[in-house]
Short mmCIF file of C-alpha atoms and ligand atoms in Angstrom, two decimals:
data_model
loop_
_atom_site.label_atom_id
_atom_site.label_comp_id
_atom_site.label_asym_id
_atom_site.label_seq_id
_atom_site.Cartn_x
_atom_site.Cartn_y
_atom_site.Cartn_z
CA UNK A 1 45.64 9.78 -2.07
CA UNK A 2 47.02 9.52 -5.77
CA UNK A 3 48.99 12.24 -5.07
CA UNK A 4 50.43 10.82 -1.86
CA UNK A 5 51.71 7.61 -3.61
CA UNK A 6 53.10 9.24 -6.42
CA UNK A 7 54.90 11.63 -3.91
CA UNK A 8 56.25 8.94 -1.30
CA UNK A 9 57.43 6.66 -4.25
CA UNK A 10 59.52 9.51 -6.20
CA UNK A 11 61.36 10.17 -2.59
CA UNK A 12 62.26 6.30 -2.23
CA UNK A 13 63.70 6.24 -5.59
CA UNK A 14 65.64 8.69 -5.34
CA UNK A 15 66.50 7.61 -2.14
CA UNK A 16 67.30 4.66 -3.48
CA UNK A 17 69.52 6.89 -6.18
CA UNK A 18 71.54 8.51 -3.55
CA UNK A 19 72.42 5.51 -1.67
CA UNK A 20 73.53 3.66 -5.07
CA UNK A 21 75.28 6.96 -5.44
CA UNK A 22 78.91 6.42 -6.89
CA UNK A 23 79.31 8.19 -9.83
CA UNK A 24 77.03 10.32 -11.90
CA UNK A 25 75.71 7.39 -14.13
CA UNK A 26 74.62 5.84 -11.48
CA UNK A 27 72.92 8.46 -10.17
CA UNK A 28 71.18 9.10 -13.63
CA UNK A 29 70.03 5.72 -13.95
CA UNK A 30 68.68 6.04 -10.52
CA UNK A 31 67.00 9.11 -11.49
CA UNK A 32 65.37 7.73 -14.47
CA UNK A 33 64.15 4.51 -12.78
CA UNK A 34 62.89 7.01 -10.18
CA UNK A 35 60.84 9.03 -12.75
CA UNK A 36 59.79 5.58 -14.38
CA UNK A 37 58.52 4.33 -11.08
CA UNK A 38 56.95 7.83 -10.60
CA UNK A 39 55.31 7.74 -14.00
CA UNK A 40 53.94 3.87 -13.45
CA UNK A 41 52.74 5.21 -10.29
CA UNK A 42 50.19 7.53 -11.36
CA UNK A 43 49.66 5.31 -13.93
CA UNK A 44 48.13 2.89 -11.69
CA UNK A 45 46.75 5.72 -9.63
CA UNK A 46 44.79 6.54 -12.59
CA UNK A 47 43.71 3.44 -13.28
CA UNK A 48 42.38 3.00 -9.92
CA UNK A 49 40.68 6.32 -9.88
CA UNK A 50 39.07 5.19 -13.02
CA UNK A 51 37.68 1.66 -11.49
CA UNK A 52 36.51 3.60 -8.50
CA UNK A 53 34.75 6.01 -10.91
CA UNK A 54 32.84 2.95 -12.70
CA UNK A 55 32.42 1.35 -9.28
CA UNK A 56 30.48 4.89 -8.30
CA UNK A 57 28.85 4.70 -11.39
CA UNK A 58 27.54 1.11 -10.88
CA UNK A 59 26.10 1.96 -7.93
CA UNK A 60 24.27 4.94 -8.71
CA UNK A 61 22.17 2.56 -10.56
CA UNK A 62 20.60 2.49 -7.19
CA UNK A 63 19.97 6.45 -8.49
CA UNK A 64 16.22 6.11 -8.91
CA UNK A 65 15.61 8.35 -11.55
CA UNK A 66 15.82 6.15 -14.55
CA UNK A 67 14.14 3.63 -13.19
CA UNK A 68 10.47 2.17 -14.72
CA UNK A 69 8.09 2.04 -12.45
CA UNK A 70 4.40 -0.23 -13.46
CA UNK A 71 1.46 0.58 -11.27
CA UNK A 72 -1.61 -1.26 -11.67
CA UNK A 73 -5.05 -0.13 -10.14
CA UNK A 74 -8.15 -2.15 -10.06
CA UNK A 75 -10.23 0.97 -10.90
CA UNK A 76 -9.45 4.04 -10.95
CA UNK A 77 -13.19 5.23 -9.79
CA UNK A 78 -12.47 3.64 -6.01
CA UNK A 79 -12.28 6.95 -3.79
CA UNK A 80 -9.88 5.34 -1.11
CA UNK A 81 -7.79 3.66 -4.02
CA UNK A 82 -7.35 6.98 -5.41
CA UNK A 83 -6.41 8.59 -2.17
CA UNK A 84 -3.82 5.66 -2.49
CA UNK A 85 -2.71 6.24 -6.05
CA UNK A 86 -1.99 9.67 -5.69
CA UNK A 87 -0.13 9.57 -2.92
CA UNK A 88 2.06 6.63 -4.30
CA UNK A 89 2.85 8.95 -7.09
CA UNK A 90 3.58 11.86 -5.57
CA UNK A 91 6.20 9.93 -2.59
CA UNK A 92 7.35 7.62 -5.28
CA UNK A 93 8.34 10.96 -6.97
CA UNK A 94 9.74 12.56 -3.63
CA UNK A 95 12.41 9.48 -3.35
CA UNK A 96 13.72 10.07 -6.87
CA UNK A 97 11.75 8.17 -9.50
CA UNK A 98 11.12 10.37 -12.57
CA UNK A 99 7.19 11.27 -12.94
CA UNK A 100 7.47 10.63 -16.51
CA UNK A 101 8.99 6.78 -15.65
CA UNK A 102 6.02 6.07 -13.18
CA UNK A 103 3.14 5.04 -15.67
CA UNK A 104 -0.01 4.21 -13.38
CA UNK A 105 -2.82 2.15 -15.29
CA UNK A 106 -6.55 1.47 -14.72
CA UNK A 107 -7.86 -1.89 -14.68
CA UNK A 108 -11.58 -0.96 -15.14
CA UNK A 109 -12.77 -3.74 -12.27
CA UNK A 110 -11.26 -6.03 -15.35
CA UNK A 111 -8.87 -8.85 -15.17
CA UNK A 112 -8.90 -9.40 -18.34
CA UNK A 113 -7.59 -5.64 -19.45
CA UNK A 114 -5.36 -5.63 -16.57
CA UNK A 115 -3.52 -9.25 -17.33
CA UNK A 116 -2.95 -7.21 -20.61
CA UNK A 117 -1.61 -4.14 -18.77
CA UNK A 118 0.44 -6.27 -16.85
CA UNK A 119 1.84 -8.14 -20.50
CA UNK A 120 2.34 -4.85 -21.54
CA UNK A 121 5.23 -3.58 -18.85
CA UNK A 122 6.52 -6.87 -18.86
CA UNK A 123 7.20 -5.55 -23.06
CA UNK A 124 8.33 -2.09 -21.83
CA UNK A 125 10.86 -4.00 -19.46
CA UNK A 126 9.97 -1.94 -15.96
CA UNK A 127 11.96 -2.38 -13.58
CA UNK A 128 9.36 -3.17 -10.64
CA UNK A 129 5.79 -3.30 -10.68
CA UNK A 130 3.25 -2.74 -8.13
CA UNK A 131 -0.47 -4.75 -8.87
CA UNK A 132 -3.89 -4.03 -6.89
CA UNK A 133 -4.94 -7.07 -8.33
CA UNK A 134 -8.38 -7.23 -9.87
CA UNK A 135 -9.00 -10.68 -8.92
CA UNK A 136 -7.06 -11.59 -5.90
CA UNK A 137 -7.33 -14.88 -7.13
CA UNK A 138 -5.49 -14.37 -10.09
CA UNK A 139 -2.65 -13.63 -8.00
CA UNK A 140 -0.97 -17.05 -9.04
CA UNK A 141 -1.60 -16.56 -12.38
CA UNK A 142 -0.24 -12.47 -11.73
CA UNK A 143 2.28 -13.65 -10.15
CA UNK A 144 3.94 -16.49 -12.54
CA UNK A 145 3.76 -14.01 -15.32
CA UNK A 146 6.13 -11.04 -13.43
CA UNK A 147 8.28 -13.71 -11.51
CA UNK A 148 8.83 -15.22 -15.07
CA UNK A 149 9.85 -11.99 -16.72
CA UNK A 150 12.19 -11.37 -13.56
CA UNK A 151 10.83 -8.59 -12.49
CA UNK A 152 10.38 -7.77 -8.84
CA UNK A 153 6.40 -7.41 -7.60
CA UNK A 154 4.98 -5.55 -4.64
CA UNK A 155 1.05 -6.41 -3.84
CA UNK A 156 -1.05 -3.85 -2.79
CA UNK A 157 -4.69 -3.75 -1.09
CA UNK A 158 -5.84 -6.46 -1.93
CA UNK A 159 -4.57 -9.50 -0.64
CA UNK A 160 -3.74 -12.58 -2.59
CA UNK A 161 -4.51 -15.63 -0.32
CA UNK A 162 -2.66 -17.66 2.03
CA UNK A 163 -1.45 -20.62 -0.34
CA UNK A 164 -0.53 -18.15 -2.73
CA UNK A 165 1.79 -16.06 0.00
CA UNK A 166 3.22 -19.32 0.75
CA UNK A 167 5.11 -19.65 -3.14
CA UNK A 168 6.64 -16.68 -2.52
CA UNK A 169 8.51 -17.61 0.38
CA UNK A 170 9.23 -20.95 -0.54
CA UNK A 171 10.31 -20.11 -4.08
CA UNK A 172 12.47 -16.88 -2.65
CA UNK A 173 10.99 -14.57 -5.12
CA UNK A 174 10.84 -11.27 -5.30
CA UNK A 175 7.27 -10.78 -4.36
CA UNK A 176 5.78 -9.28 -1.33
CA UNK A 177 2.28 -8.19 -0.19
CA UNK A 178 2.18 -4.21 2.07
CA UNK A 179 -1.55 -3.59 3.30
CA UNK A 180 -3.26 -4.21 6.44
CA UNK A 181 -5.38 -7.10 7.89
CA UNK A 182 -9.24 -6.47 7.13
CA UNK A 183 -9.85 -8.77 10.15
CA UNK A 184 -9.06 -5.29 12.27
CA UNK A 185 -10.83 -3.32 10.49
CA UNK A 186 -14.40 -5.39 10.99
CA UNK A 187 -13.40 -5.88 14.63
CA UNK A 188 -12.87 -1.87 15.03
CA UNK A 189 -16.38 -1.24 13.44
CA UNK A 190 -17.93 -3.58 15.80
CA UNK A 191 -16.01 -2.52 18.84
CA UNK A 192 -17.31 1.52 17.90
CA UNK A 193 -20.86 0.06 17.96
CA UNK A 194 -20.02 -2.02 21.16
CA UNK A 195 -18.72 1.06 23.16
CA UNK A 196 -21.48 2.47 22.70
CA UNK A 197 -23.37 0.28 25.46
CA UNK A 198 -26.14 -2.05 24.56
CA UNK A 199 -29.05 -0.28 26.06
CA UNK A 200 -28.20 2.84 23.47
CA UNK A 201 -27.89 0.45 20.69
CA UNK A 202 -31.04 -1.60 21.03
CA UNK A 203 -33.54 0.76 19.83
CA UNK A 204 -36.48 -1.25 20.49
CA UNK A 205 -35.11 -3.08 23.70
CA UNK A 206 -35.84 -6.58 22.16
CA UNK A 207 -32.40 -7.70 23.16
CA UNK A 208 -31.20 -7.64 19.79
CA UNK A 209 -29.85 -5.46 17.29
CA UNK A 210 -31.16 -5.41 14.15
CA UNK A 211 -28.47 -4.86 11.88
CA UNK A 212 -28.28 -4.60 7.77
CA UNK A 213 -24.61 -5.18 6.19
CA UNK A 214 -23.54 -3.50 2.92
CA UNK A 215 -20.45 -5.44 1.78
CA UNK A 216 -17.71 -4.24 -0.88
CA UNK A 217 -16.75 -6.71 -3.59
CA UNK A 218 -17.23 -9.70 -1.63
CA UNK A 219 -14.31 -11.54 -3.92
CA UNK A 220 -12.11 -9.26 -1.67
CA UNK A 221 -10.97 -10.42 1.86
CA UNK A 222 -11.53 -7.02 2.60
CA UNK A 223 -15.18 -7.51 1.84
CA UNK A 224 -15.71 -10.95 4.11
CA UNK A 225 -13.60 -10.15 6.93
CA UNK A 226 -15.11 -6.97 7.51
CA UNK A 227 -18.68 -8.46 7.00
CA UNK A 228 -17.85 -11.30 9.64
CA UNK A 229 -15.50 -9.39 12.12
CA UNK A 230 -17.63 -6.58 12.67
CA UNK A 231 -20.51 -8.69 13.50
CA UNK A 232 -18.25 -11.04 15.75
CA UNK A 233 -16.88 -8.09 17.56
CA UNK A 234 -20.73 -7.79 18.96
CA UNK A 235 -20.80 -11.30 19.18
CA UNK A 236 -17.98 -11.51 21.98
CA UNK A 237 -19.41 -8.91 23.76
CA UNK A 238 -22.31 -11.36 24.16
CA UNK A 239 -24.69 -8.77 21.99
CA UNK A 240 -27.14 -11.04 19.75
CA UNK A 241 -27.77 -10.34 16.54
CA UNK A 242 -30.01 -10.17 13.81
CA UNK A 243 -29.20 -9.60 10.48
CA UNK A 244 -32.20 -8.39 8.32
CA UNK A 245 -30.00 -8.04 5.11
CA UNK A 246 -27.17 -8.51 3.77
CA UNK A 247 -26.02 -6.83 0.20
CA UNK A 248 -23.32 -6.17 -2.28
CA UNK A 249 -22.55 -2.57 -2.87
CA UNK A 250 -19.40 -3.23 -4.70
CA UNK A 251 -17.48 -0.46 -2.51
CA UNK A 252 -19.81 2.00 -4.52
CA UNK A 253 -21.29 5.04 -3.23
CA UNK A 254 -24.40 5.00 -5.42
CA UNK A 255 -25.25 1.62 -5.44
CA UNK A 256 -24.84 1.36 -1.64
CA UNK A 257 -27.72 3.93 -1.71
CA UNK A 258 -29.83 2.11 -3.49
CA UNK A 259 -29.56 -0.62 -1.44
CA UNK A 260 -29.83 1.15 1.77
CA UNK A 261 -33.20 2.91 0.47
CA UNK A 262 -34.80 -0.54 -0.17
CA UNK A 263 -33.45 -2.32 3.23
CA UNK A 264 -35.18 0.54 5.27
CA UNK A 265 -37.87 0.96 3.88
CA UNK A 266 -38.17 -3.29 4.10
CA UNK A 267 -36.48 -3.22 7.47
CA UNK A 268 -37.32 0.14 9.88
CA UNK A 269 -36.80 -1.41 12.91
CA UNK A 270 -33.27 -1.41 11.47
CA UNK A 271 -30.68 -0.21 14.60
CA UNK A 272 -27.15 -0.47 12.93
CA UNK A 273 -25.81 -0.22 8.99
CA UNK A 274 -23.05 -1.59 8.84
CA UNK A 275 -20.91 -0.74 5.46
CA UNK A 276 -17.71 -2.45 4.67
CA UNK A 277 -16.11 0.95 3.81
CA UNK A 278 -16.52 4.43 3.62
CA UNK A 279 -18.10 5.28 0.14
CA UNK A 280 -20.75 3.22 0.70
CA UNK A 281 -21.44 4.32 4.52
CA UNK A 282 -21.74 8.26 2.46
CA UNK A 283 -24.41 6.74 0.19
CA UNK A 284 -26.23 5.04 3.54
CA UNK A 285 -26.41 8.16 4.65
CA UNK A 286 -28.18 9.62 2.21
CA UNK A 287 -31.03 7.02 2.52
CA UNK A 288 -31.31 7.14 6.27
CA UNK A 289 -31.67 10.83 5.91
CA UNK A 290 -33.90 10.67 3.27
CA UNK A 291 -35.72 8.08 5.39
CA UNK A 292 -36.04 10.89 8.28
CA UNK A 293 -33.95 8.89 10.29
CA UNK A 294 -31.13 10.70 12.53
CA UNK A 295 -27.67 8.54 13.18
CA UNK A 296 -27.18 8.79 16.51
CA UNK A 297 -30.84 8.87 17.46
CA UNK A 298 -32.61 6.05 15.68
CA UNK A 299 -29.95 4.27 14.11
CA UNK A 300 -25.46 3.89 13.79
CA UNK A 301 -24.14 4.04 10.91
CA UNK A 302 -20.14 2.85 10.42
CA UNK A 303 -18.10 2.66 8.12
CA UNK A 304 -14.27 2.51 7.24
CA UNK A 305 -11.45 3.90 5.48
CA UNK A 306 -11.75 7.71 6.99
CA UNK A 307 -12.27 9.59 3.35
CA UNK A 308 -12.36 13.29 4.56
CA UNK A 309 -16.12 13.44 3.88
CA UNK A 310 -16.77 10.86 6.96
CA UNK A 311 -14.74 12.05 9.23
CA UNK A 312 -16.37 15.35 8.68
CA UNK A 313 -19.80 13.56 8.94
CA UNK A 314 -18.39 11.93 12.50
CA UNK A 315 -17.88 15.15 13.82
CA UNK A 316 -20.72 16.16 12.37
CA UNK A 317 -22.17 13.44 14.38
CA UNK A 318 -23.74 11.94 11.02
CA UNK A 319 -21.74 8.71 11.32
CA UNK A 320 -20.81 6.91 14.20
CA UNK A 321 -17.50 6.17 13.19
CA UNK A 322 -15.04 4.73 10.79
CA UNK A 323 -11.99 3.18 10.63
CA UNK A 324 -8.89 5.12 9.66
CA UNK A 325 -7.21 2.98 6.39
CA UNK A 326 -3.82 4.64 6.45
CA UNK A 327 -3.53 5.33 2.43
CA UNK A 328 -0.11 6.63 3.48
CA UNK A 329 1.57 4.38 5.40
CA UNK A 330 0.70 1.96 2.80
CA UNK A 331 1.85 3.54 -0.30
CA UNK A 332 4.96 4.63 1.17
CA UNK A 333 5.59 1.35 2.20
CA UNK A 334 4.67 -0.12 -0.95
CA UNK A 335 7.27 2.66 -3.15
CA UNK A 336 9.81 1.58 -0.18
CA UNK A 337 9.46 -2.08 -1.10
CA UNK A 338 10.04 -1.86 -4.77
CA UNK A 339 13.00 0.86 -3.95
CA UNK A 340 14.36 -2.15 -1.95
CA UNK A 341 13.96 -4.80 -4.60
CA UNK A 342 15.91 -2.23 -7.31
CA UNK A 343 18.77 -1.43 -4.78
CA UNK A 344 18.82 -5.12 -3.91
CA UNK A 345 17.97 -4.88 -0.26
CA UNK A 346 15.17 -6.66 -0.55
CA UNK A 347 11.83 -7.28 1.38
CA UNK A 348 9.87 -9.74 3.98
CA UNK A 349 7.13 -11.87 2.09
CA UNK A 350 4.36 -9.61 4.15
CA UNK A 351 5.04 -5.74 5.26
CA UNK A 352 1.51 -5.32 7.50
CA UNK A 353 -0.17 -2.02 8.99
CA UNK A 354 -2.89 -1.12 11.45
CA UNK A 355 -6.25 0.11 10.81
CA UNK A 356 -7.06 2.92 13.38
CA UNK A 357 -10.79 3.11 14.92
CA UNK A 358 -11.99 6.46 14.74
CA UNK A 359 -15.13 8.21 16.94
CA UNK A 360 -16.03 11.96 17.95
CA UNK A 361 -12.92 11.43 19.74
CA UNK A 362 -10.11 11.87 17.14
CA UNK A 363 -12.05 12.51 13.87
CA UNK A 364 -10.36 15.80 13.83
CA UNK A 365 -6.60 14.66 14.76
CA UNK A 366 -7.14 11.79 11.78
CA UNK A 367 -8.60 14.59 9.82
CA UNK A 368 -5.77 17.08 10.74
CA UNK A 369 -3.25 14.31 9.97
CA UNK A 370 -4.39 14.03 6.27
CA UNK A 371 -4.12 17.74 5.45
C1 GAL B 1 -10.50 -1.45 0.68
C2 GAL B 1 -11.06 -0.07 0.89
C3 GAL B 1 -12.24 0.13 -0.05
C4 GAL B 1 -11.86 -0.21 -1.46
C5 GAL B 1 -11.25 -1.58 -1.52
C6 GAL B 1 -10.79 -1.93 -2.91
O1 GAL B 1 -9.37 -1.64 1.48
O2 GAL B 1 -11.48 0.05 2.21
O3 GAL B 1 -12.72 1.44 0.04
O4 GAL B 1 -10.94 0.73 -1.91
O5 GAL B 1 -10.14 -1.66 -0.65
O6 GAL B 1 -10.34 -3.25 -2.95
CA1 CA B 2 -33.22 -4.50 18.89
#
C-alpha cells in the first residue's frame, strides 16, 4: 500500500515534469518537486503506518493476558463450588488470561472477610471481578462498592434478589448475574420422585408420602426454592404430603448425616429424603444405610448438582436421582461475561442456564460428559 502511493505519485510528477518540459531547468525543477513529493509521500505513509501500529496496539488491549482477574468464593470447602472454581480457572486460562493474574480467594462462609477481599482488588485495581457472594443480601452493599470503583462485576451462584437485579438495569452498570434458576432444580427432584408412580412411592399405602427435607443454607434461593419446588412438583401431581422434618444441613456432607441419623431414627416410616444438593444427599446415604434401609426398596433418596460420587451412586442404584448443575456451562459463561465487559462488548443484566434431571437413564452420559 505505502509502496503503491509512493510509486504512483513519483510517476505523476514526473509526468507532470515532462509535460512542463521546455528546457532542462524546467525539467530539474520538475524532478526535484517530484522527489519532494515522493519523499513527503512516504513521509505520510509512515506516519500512517505508525497510527495504524498504535491503533493495533490499542486494541490488543482486548489481548487478555495482562488483564487482573478477582474471583471471590463463598468457601472454598463447597464440593460443587469447587468443581466450579476449578474449572473457571482453568477456561479463564484457555481464553488468554495469565494464571498468575487470576487470584481466586476464599470467603470462609464470611461476609465480613470477603467485603475485605473484595476492598482489597478494588486496591490492586483488577480489571473485572467475579463474586459468589456470601450473603446474597449483601449484594447491594457488593455491588455499590465495585460499581463505585468502576470496575465491571459478574455474579455467580448465588443469586442476589430481584430488587437488587433491577439497579443494575436501570443504572446501566456493568453488573450481571450467570447461574441457573433453583426453581428447576426443586421441580426436577420432585418430578424424579413423581415418575416414579405413587403406588411405588407410598411405602405404607396411607396415601401420603412421608417425606424429610435437608435444606442448604437456607439464606440462599437455592436453598428455599429447592425446598418448596420439589415438594410442589408432588403437589401438582395431586400427591399429598407430609413433611416429618425439615433441617438445615448447610450444603454439608457431614452435618447432613447427622441430621439424617436423628430424622430416621425419629421418623422410620420416612418414604422420601429429600436434600437440596448433592453433598448432603452422600451424607443421607450413609445414615439410611447405616439405618439398614435400601434406596430404592424402602425409601428415595434425591439430590442435586450430579458430583461424580452420585451419579455413580444412581447407577449404582443408591440414589434415585439428582439434578445435573452444569459447573461448566456456568463458569464459562461467567469468564465469557467479564471477557465481554474488558473488550467492551458487554453483557445482558441476567445470562441463565438449565438444570438437567438425571435417573438410571443418563447417569452415565452426564457422567461421561464430565470426564
Ligand atoms: C448450589 C449448589 C450447592 C452449593 C451452593 C452454594 O447451587 O447446588 O451444592 O454449592 O450452590 O451456594
Ligand atoms: Ca405414605
Amino acid at each position: 500500500m505505502k509502496k503503491k502511493l509512493v510509486s504512483l505519485l513519483t510517476v505523476s510528477a514526473m509526468t507532470m515534469a515532462m509535460l512542463v518540459g521546455c528546457g532542462e531547468t524546467a525539467a530539474d525543477t520538475a524532478t526535484q518537486t517530484a522527489e519532494t513529493v515522493a519523499e513527503t509521500a512516504e513521509t505520510v505513509a509512515d506516519t500512517a503506518t505508525e497510527v495504524a501500529e498504535t491503533v493495533a496496539e490499542t486494541a490488543g488491549n482486548a489481548d487478555l493476558a495482562d488483564k487482573k482477574v478477582g474471583v471471590c468464593i463463598y468457601q472454598f470447602a463447597d464440593n460443587f463450588m469447587t468443581l466450579f472454581r476449578t474449572e473457571l480457572e482453568n477456561y479463564l486460562v484457555s481464553q488468554g488470561f495469565s494464571k498468575d493474574n487470576i487470584t481466586i480467594v476464599d470467603g470462609a462462609n464470611d461476609q465480613a472477610t470477603q467485603t475485605n477481599q473484595i476492598q482489597n482488588f478494588i486496591t490492586q485495581g483488577v480489571d473485572v471481578l467475579i463474586i459468589n457472594p456470601v450473603n446474597s443480601s449483601s449484594a447491594a452493599t457488593i455491588t455499590d462498592l465495585v460499581v463505585g470503583a468502576d470496575i465491571p462485576l459478574v455474579y455467580i451462584n448465588r443469586e442476589p434478589d430481584a430488587d437488587e437485579e433491577a439497579r443494575w438495569s436501570a443504572n446501566n452498570w456493568n453488573v450481571t448475574y450467570v447461574g441457573c434458576d433453583a426453581r428447576q432444580s426443586g421441580t426436577m427432584q420432585g418430578e424424579i420422585i413423581v415418575d416414579l408412580g405413587q403406588e411405588k412411592v407410598d411405602l405404607n399405602g396411607d396415601g401420603k408420602i412421608q417425606y424429610i427435607m435437608i435444606e442448604g443454607d437456607p439464606e440462599n434461593v437455592d436453598a428455599q426454592y429447592r425446598t418448596e419446588f420439589s415438594v410442589k412438583a408432588l403437589e401438582d401431581a395431586g400427591w399429598t404430603v407430609d413433611c416429618l422434618d425439615d433441617q438445615v444441613g448447610n450444603w454439608d456432607q457431614a452435618t447432613a448425616q447427622q441430621l439424617v441419623a436423628n430424622s430416621l431414627s425419629a421418623h422410620p416410616e420416612t418414604e422420601v429424603v429429600f436434600c437440596n444438593n448433592d453433598a448432603m444427599a452422600l451424607g443421607a446415604l450413609q445414615s439410611i444405610e447405616a439405618a439398614g434401609r435400601k434406596v430404592g426398596e424402602d425409601i428415595y433418596l434425591v439430590g442435586v448438582d450430579a458430583l461424580t460420587e452420585a451419579l455413580e451412586d444412581v447407577l449404582a442404584g443408591t440414589m434415585t436421582g439428582t439434578v445435573f448443575n452444569d459447573h461448566i456451562a456456568q463458569s464459562h459463561g461467567a469468564a465469557d461475561a467479564a471477557i465481554n465487559y474488558i473488550t467492551g462488548a458487554g453483557n445482558d443484566y441476567y445470562i441463565g442456564c438449565d438444570y438437567v434431571k438425571v435417573t438410571t437413564d443418563n447417569a452415565q452420559s452426564v457422567l461421561d460428559s464430565l470426564k
